[in-house]
Coordinates of C-alpha atoms and ligand atoms in Angstrom, one line a residue:
M188 CA 11.4 5.3 -32.8
N189 CA 7.8 6.3 -32.7
V190 CA 5.4 3.9 -34.5
L191 CA 1.9 4.2 -35.9
I192 CA -0.3 1.2 -36.6
I193 CA -3.4 1.7 -38.8
G194 CA -6.4 -0.4 -38.1
S195 CA -8.7 -1.6 -35.3
G196 CA -8.9 -5.4 -35.3
G197 CA -7.4 -8.5 -33.7
R198 CA -4.6 -8.4 -36.3
E199 CA -3.7 -4.9 -35.3
H200 CA -3.8 -5.7 -31.6
A201 CA -1.4 -8.7 -32.3
I202 CA 1.0 -6.4 -34.2
A203 CA 0.8 -3.8 -31.5
W204 CA 1.4 -6.4 -28.7
K205 CA 4.5 -7.6 -30.5
I206 CA 5.9 -4.2 -31.4
S207 CA 5.4 -3.0 -27.8
Q208 CA 8.1 -5.5 -26.8
S209 CA 10.6 -4.2 -29.3
K210 CA 13.8 -2.7 -28.0
L211 CA 13.7 -0.1 -30.9
L212 CA 10.3 1.3 -29.8
N213 CA 9.8 4.7 -28.2
K214 CA 6.1 5.5 -28.5
L215 CA 3.4 3.4 -30.1
F216 CA 0.2 4.8 -31.5
I217 CA -2.8 2.9 -33.0
A218 CA -5.4 4.6 -35.2
P219 CA -8.1 4.0 -34.3
G220 CA -7.3 0.9 -32.3
N221 CA -9.6 -0.8 -29.8
A222 CA -9.9 -1.5 -26.0
G223 CA -7.0 -4.0 -26.2
T224 CA -4.6 -1.9 -28.2
A225 CA -5.0 0.9 -25.6
H226 CA -2.9 -1.3 -23.2
T227 CA 0.0 -1.6 -25.7
G228 CA 0.2 2.1 -26.8
K229 CA -2.0 5.1 -27.3
N230 CA -5.2 5.0 -29.4
V231 CA -5.7 7.9 -31.8
S232 CA -9.1 8.6 -33.2
L233 CA -8.3 8.8 -36.8
K234 CA -9.8 6.6 -39.5
A235 CA -7.7 4.6 -42.0
N236 CA -9.1 6.5 -45.0
D237 CA -8.3 10.0 -43.4
F238 CA -5.0 10.4 -45.2
E239 CA -4.8 14.1 -44.5
G240 CA -5.5 13.6 -40.8
I241 CA -2.9 10.8 -40.6
R242 CA -0.4 13.1 -42.4
Q243 CA -0.8 15.8 -39.8
F244 CA -0.5 13.3 -36.9
V245 CA 2.6 11.7 -38.3
L246 CA 4.4 15.0 -38.7
E247 CA 3.3 16.3 -35.3
N248 CA 4.4 13.1 -33.4
D249 CA 7.7 12.4 -35.1
I250 CA 6.5 9.0 -36.4
G251 CA 9.3 7.0 -37.9
M252 CA 7.4 3.9 -39.1
I253 CA 3.8 3.2 -40.2
I254 CA 2.3 -0.2 -40.4
V255 CA -1.0 -0.5 -42.3
G256 CA -3.1 -3.5 -41.0
P257 CA -6.1 -3.7 -43.4
E258 CA -6.2 -3.8 -47.2
A259 CA -8.7 -1.0 -48.0
P260 CA -6.3 1.9 -47.3
L261 CA -3.6 0.2 -49.3
V262 CA -5.8 -0.4 -52.3
A263 CA -6.9 3.3 -51.9
G264 CA -3.3 4.4 -52.3
F265 CA -2.1 5.0 -48.7
H266 CA 1.5 4.2 -49.5
D267 CA 1.5 6.2 -52.7
F268 CA 0.1 9.2 -50.8
F269 CA 3.1 9.1 -48.5
L270 CA 5.6 8.7 -51.4
A271 CA 4.1 11.7 -53.2
D272 CA 4.6 14.0 -50.3
D273 CA 7.9 15.7 -49.7
K274 CA 7.6 15.7 -46.0
L275 CA 6.4 12.1 -45.7
K276 CA 8.3 10.3 -48.5
D277 CA 11.1 9.1 -46.3
I278 CA 8.9 7.8 -43.5
P279 CA 8.7 4.0 -44.1
V280 CA 5.3 2.5 -44.7
I281 CA 4.8 -1.3 -44.2
G282 CA 2.2 -2.2 -46.9
P283 CA 2.4 -2.1 -50.6
V284 CA 1.7 0.7 -53.1
R285 CA -1.6 0.7 -54.9
K286 CA -0.4 -1.0 -58.0
A287 CA 0.8 -4.0 -55.9
A288 CA -2.2 -3.9 -53.6
L289 CA -4.3 -4.7 -56.7
L290 CA -3.2 -8.3 -56.1
E291 CA -6.0 -8.2 -53.5
G292 CA -8.0 -5.2 -54.9
S293 CA -8.6 -6.8 -58.3
K294 CA -9.1 -10.5 -58.8
D295 CA -8.7 -10.1 -62.5
F296 CA -5.3 -8.4 -62.0
A297 CA -4.3 -11.2 -59.6
K298 CA -5.3 -13.9 -62.0
S299 CA -3.6 -12.3 -65.0
F300 CA -0.5 -11.8 -62.9
M301 CA -0.4 -15.5 -62.0
K302 CA -0.9 -16.4 -65.6
R303 CA 2.0 -14.2 -66.7
H304 CA 4.3 -15.8 -64.2
N305 CA 3.1 -19.4 -64.4
I306 CA 1.9 -19.5 -60.8
P307 CA -0.5 -22.4 -60.2
T308 CA -4.1 -21.3 -59.7
A309 CA -7.6 -22.3 -60.9
S310 CA -8.2 -21.7 -64.6
Y311 CA -10.5 -18.8 -65.2
Q312 CA -12.0 -16.2 -67.5
T313 CA -13.1 -12.6 -66.7
F314 CA -16.3 -11.0 -68.0
D315 CA -17.9 -7.6 -67.9
K316 CA -21.6 -6.7 -68.1
A317 CA -21.6 -6.4 -71.9
Q318 CA -20.4 -10.0 -72.1
L319 CA -23.3 -11.6 -70.2
K320 CA -24.1 -13.9 -73.1
E321 CA -20.5 -15.1 -73.3
A322 CA -20.3 -15.5 -69.6
M323 CA -23.5 -17.6 -69.6
A324 CA -22.1 -19.8 -72.4
F325 CA -18.8 -20.2 -70.4
L326 CA -20.8 -21.3 -67.3
A327 CA -22.9 -23.8 -69.4
H328 CA -19.7 -25.6 -70.5
K329 CA -18.5 -26.0 -66.9
K330 CA -19.3 -28.6 -64.3
P331 CA -20.6 -27.7 -60.9
P332 CA -19.8 -26.3 -58.4
Y333 CA -19.4 -22.9 -60.1
V334 CA -17.1 -20.2 -58.6
L335 CA -18.0 -16.6 -59.2
K336 CA -15.8 -13.7 -57.9
A337 CA -16.5 -10.0 -58.0
D338 CA -13.3 -8.4 -59.2
G339 CA -13.0 -5.7 -56.5
L340 CA -13.0 -5.5 -52.7
A341 CA -16.4 -6.6 -51.4
A342 CA -15.7 -6.9 -47.6
G343 CA -14.9 -10.6 -48.0
K344 CA -18.4 -11.4 -49.5
G345 CA -17.5 -11.2 -53.2
V346 CA -16.9 -14.9 -53.7
L347 CA -19.9 -17.2 -54.5
I348 CA -19.8 -20.9 -54.9
C349 CA -23.0 -22.2 -56.6
E350 CA -24.0 -25.8 -56.7
T351 CA -26.3 -25.6 -59.7
L352 CA -26.1 -23.9 -63.1
E353 CA -29.4 -22.1 -62.4
A354 CA -28.0 -20.6 -59.2
A355 CA -24.8 -19.6 -60.9
E356 CA -26.7 -17.8 -63.7
K357 CA -28.9 -16.0 -61.3
E358 CA -26.0 -14.8 -59.2
L359 CA -24.0 -13.8 -62.2
K360 CA -26.9 -11.6 -63.4
A361 CA -27.2 -10.1 -59.9
M362 CA -23.5 -9.3 -59.8
F363 CA -23.8 -7.4 -63.1
Q364 CA -26.9 -5.7 -61.8
G365 CA -24.9 -4.3 -58.8
K366 CA -25.1 -6.9 -56.1
F367 CA -21.6 -5.9 -55.0
G368 CA -21.7 -2.4 -56.4
Y369 CA -18.6 -1.3 -58.4
A370 CA -16.6 -4.3 -57.2
G371 CA -18.8 -6.6 -59.4
R372 CA -18.5 -4.7 -62.6
L373 CA -16.1 -7.4 -63.7
V374 CA -16.7 -11.1 -62.7
V375 CA -14.1 -13.8 -62.6
I376 CA -15.5 -17.3 -63.2
E377 CA -13.0 -20.0 -62.2
E378 CA -12.6 -23.7 -61.9
F379 CA -13.5 -25.2 -58.5
L380 CA -10.5 -26.6 -56.6
K381 CA -11.2 -29.4 -54.2
G382 CA -8.7 -29.7 -51.3
I383 CA -7.7 -28.3 -48.0
E384 CA -6.9 -24.6 -47.4
L385 CA -4.0 -23.0 -45.6
S386 CA -2.6 -19.5 -45.3
V387 CA 1.1 -18.8 -46.0
F388 CA 2.7 -15.4 -45.2
V389 CA 5.9 -13.6 -46.2
L390 CA 7.4 -10.3 -45.2
T391 CA 9.2 -8.8 -48.2
D392 CA 11.3 -5.7 -48.8
G393 CA 10.8 -6.0 -52.6
K394 CA 14.0 -7.8 -53.1
D395 CA 13.9 -10.8 -50.8
Y396 CA 11.4 -12.3 -48.4
L397 CA 11.2 -13.9 -45.0
L398 CA 8.9 -16.9 -44.7
L399 CA 6.7 -16.5 -41.6
P400 CA 4.8 -19.4 -39.8
E401 CA 1.9 -20.7 -41.8
A402 CA -1.6 -21.0 -40.4
K403 CA -5.1 -22.5 -41.0
D404 CA -8.1 -20.3 -40.7
Y405 CA -11.6 -21.5 -39.9
K406 CA -14.0 -19.4 -42.0
R407 CA -17.5 -20.8 -41.5
I408 CA -19.7 -19.8 -38.6
G409 CA -20.8 -23.3 -37.7
E410 CA -19.1 -26.4 -36.3
G411 CA -18.0 -28.9 -38.9
D412 CA -17.4 -26.0 -41.3
T413 CA -21.1 -25.3 -41.9
G414 CA -23.1 -22.2 -42.4
L415 CA -22.2 -18.7 -43.5
N416 CA -18.7 -17.5 -44.2
T417 CA -17.3 -15.1 -41.6
G418 CA -14.1 -13.0 -41.3
G419 CA -12.6 -16.0 -39.5
M420 CA -13.6 -17.9 -36.4
G421 CA -10.1 -18.9 -35.3
S422 CA -6.8 -20.1 -36.5
I423 CA -4.0 -22.5 -35.7
S424 CA -0.3 -22.5 -36.4
P425 CA 1.7 -24.5 -37.5
V426 CA -0.3 -26.5 -40.0
P427 CA 0.5 -30.2 -39.6
F428 CA 0.1 -31.1 -43.3
A429 CA 2.4 -28.3 -44.4
D430 CA 5.5 -30.4 -44.1
K431 CA 8.9 -29.6 -45.7
T432 CA 8.2 -31.2 -49.0
F433 CA 4.9 -29.3 -49.4
M434 CA 6.4 -26.0 -48.2
D435 CA 9.3 -26.4 -50.6
K436 CA 6.7 -26.6 -53.4
V437 CA 5.0 -23.5 -52.1
E438 CA 8.3 -21.6 -52.1
N439 CA 9.5 -22.8 -55.5
R440 CA 6.2 -22.7 -57.4
I441 CA 4.4 -19.8 -55.7
I442 CA 6.3 -17.5 -53.4
R443 CA 9.5 -17.0 -55.5
P444 CA 7.8 -16.6 -58.8
T445 CA 5.5 -14.0 -57.2
I446 CA 8.3 -12.0 -55.7
E447 CA 10.3 -12.3 -59.0
G448 CA 7.2 -11.4 -61.0
L449 CA 6.6 -8.2 -59.0
K450 CA 10.2 -7.2 -59.5
A451 CA 10.0 -8.0 -63.3
E452 CA 6.9 -5.8 -63.5
G453 CA 8.7 -2.9 -61.8
I454 CA 6.5 -3.1 -58.7
K455 CA 8.3 -2.4 -55.4
Y456 CA 6.4 -4.4 -52.8
K457 CA 7.2 -3.7 -49.2
G458 CA 5.1 -5.4 -46.5
F459 CA 3.3 -8.6 -45.7
L460 CA 2.1 -10.8 -48.6
F461 CA -0.5 -13.5 -47.8
F462 CA -1.0 -16.5 -50.0
G463 CA -4.4 -18.1 -49.6
L464 CA -3.6 -21.6 -50.8
M465 CA -5.5 -24.8 -51.6
K466 CA -3.7 -28.1 -51.3
V467 CA -5.0 -30.3 -54.1
N468 CA -3.7 -33.8 -53.6
D469 CA -0.1 -32.9 -52.8
D470 CA 0.2 -29.7 -54.8
P471 CA -0.4 -26.1 -53.8
Y472 CA -2.6 -23.7 -55.8
V473 CA -3.3 -20.0 -55.2
I474 CA -6.9 -19.2 -54.3
E475 CA -6.1 -15.6 -53.6
Y476 CA -3.5 -13.1 -52.6
N477 CA -4.0 -10.7 -49.7
V478 CA -1.7 -7.7 -49.3
R479 CA -1.6 -7.8 -45.5
M480 CA -1.5 -10.2 -42.6
G481 CA -4.5 -12.4 -42.2
D482 CA -7.0 -11.9 -39.5
P483 CA -7.4 -14.2 -37.4
E484 CA -4.2 -15.8 -38.7
A485 CA -2.1 -12.9 -37.2
E486 CA -3.4 -13.9 -33.7
S487 CA -1.8 -17.3 -33.9
V488 CA 1.2 -16.5 -36.2
I489 CA 2.6 -13.3 -34.6
P490 CA 3.0 -14.8 -31.1
R491 CA 5.1 -17.6 -32.7
I492 CA 7.6 -15.0 -34.1
K493 CA 10.4 -14.7 -31.6
S494 CA 12.5 -12.2 -33.6
D495 CA 12.0 -8.4 -33.0
L496 CA 9.2 -7.5 -35.5
L497 CA 10.0 -3.8 -35.5
E498 CA 13.6 -4.6 -36.3
M499 CA 12.3 -6.7 -39.2
F500 CA 10.2 -3.7 -40.4
V501 CA 13.3 -1.5 -40.3
E502 CA 15.1 -4.0 -42.5
V503 CA 12.2 -4.0 -44.9
A504 CA 12.5 -0.2 -45.2
D505 CA 16.2 -0.5 -45.7
E506 CA 15.9 -3.4 -48.0
T507 CA 18.3 -5.6 -46.0
I508 CA 16.1 -8.5 -44.9
K509 CA 18.3 -10.9 -46.9
T510 CA 20.8 -10.7 -44.0
R511 CA 18.4 -12.2 -41.4
T512 CA 16.5 -15.3 -40.4
V513 CA 13.2 -15.4 -38.5
E514 CA 13.4 -17.1 -35.1
T515 CA 10.1 -18.9 -34.4
D516 CA 8.6 -20.7 -31.4
A517 CA 8.3 -24.4 -32.2
R518 CA 5.2 -24.8 -30.1
Y519 CA 1.6 -24.8 -31.5
S520 CA -0.6 -21.8 -31.1
A521 CA -4.4 -21.7 -31.3
A522 CA -6.6 -18.6 -31.6
V523 CA -10.3 -19.0 -30.8
M524 CA -12.5 -16.1 -31.8
L525 CA -15.3 -15.1 -29.5
V526 CA -18.1 -13.4 -31.6
S527 CA -21.4 -11.6 -31.0
G528 CA -24.5 -13.7 -31.2
G529 CA -26.0 -13.4 -34.7
Y530 CA -22.7 -12.7 -36.5
P531 CA -22.1 -12.8 -39.4
G532 CA -25.7 -11.6 -39.8
T533 CA -27.1 -8.8 -37.6
Y534 CA -25.9 -8.6 -34.0
E535 CA -26.0 -6.2 -31.1
K536 CA -23.1 -4.1 -29.8
D537 CA -22.3 -2.4 -26.4
K538 CA -22.5 -5.6 -24.3
T539 CA -20.3 -5.5 -21.2
I540 CA -17.5 -8.0 -21.4
S541 CA -16.4 -9.7 -18.1
G542 CA -13.7 -12.1 -17.1
L543 CA -10.9 -10.3 -18.9
E544 CA -8.7 -10.0 -15.7
N545 CA -6.4 -12.6 -14.3
I546 CA -5.9 -14.5 -17.6
D547 CA -2.4 -15.9 -17.3
N548 CA -2.1 -18.8 -19.7
S549 CA -3.6 -17.2 -22.8
I550 CA -3.1 -13.9 -24.6
L551 CA -6.3 -11.9 -25.4
F552 CA -6.3 -10.1 -28.7
H553 CA -9.2 -7.6 -28.9
A554 CA -11.0 -7.1 -32.2
G555 CA -14.5 -5.5 -31.9
T556 CA -14.1 -3.9 -28.4
K557 CA -14.1 -0.4 -27.0
T558 CA -13.8 1.2 -23.6
D559 CA -16.8 2.9 -22.2
P560 CA -15.5 6.4 -21.5
E561 CA -17.8 6.8 -18.5
S562 CA -17.5 3.5 -16.6
G563 CA -14.2 2.4 -18.0
K564 CA -15.8 -1.0 -18.8
V565 CA -14.8 -3.0 -21.9
L566 CA -17.8 -3.3 -24.3
T567 CA -18.4 -5.2 -27.5
N568 CA -18.1 -3.1 -30.6
G569 CA -18.3 -5.6 -33.5
G570 CA -19.0 -9.1 -34.8
R571 CA -15.7 -10.6 -34.0
V572 CA -14.9 -9.5 -30.4
I573 CA -11.8 -11.2 -28.9
A574 CA -9.4 -13.8 -30.0
V575 CA -8.1 -16.1 -27.2
T576 CA -4.6 -17.3 -28.2
S577 CA -2.6 -20.0 -26.3
F578 CA 0.5 -22.1 -26.8
G579 CA 0.8 -25.9 -26.5
N580 CA 3.3 -28.6 -27.1
N581 CA 0.7 -30.0 -29.6
L582 CA -2.4 -28.7 -31.3
R583 CA -4.8 -30.3 -28.9
E584 CA -3.0 -28.8 -25.8
A585 CA -3.0 -25.3 -27.4
L586 CA -6.7 -25.6 -28.2
Q587 CA -7.6 -26.9 -24.8
T588 CA -5.9 -24.0 -23.1
S589 CA -7.7 -21.5 -25.3
Y590 CA -11.1 -23.1 -24.7
G591 CA -10.4 -23.1 -21.0
T592 CA -9.8 -19.4 -21.1
A593 CA -12.7 -18.7 -23.5
E594 CA -15.1 -20.2 -20.9
K595 CA -14.1 -17.5 -18.4
I596 CA -15.0 -14.6 -20.7
E597 CA -18.6 -13.6 -20.8
F598 CA -20.8 -11.2 -22.6
D599 CA -24.5 -11.4 -23.7
K600 CA -24.9 -13.9 -26.5
V601 CA -21.2 -14.8 -26.8
Y602 CA -20.5 -17.6 -29.3
Y603 CA -17.5 -19.5 -30.5
R604 CA -16.8 -22.6 -32.4
K605 CA -15.8 -25.5 -30.2
D606 CA -14.4 -27.8 -32.9
L607 CA -11.4 -25.9 -34.2
G608 CA -8.5 -28.1 -35.1
E609 CA -10.6 -31.3 -35.0
D610 CA -10.1 -31.7 -38.7
L611 CA -6.4 -32.0 -38.1
T612 CA -6.2 -33.8 -34.8
G613 CA -8.6 -36.6 -35.7
Ligands
LIG888 P1 -11.9 -15.5 -50.9 O1 -12.8 -14.4 -50.6 O2 -11.1 -15.3 -52.2 O3 -11.0 -15.9 -49.7 O4 -12.7 -16.8 -51.2 C1 -13.6 -17.3 -50.2 C2 -13.5 -18.7 -50.1 O5 -14.0 -19.3 -51.2 C3 -12.1 -19.3 -50.0 O6 -11.5 -19.3 -48.8 C4 -12.3 -20.7 -50.5 O7 -12.8 -21.5 -49.4 C5 -13.4 -20.6 -51.5 N1 -12.9 -20.5 -52.9 C6 -12.4 -19.5 -53.6 N2 -12.0 -19.8 -54.8 C7 -12.2 -21.2 -54.9 C8 -11.9 -22.2 -55.9 N3 -11.4 -21.8 -57.1 N4 -12.2 -23.4 -55.6 C9 -12.7 -23.8 -54.4 N5 -13.0 -22.9 -53.4 C10 -12.7 -21.6 -53.6
LIG889 N1 -8.5 -14.8 -42.6 C1 -8.6 -14.4 -43.9 C2 -8.3 -13.0 -44.2 O1 -7.7 -12.3 -43.4 O2 -8.8 -12.5 -45.2

């Protein structure tokens, strides 16, 4: 079968790398892809929001499966567009329809969904601009820190945690005045949860789900979890504290009620569902839903999946995943993200990357890279540039191998965190 992957990051390279090993694959295309995905299939210069262009390409190239990597096209109705078209409606899309994608696209929708289905999450209230007074009064009755969330997609920047009431009031006003544009027309104010975070993933066909390996993401730019939030500076899998007792709670209290809740609301969800969780004492709470794989979690999770991922996608399309189990690699994996100096603030692009050849004990997943059409050299093309993933018999070993490889890769102002996993290995 011919497969099209939509997206251009490390997550999409990891999915492409895995699919390229499938016995069911004929041709693989990635739109738009990056310098790394070009080694797993053919890059196609189409943007994720160019639905018409993608329609044309799918029909001309006999595509039999489409995997949508990022959330934005899903929230914009990518899957619905396919279902509404006579020629496209039978081509499977991995990624939910718009209504379900609102679990990520609207924090207020996600919170009310959790409330309806008794899924543990921080208590909250949602306000619009006309309710500024009520929102201020609500804040005044809370204790710090204050958690403010823009309702819509805000490129990962829409969550603010304020230490003082004054700061929270100022930010709330700024949000209603358009700090995050349309995304901030509604603001969710919620209780602060103190604990340790982890990311849990399932692949669902709308009826049943397959639990995938869990991961921990390192979001802050600085060592010791300091400084600005980023898209993610690395990830590890499995998560040592996610033992059987804890994961049973996650499945019973969170995953099953979510899948059942979607069914009860008549929403057919096909694709990855990502639970951003906080472990508070020994109990899991949902911080957020994402309607896709995580990035950089995919770079440590996907290599640990031994089963044929394309075969799993076919079963999602056919609604037969109940009949299978996922085979996983018991070893640890660690993905270290190399980023451009200055990220997540301003940074430069087009730096030549060297040291990419002769890497044999790690896998390189490209994120912000491109190939210079004239010289054929690989250049930086974004903030997050390359994830270096390695296996190990324990976390320390996996991390050491990734750090050993990271040292060999160079570009002007390269930066990476050197303390990943230290919170878990002691
Ligand atoms: P999000 O963009 O929803 O992933 O939120 C960004 C980060 O804010 C999360 O990864 C958490 O670290 C933090 N966060 C969000 N909601 C809460 C909460 N209710 N309590 C504590 N931390 C939170
Ligand atoms: N790593 C978090 C995310 O993909 O949103």
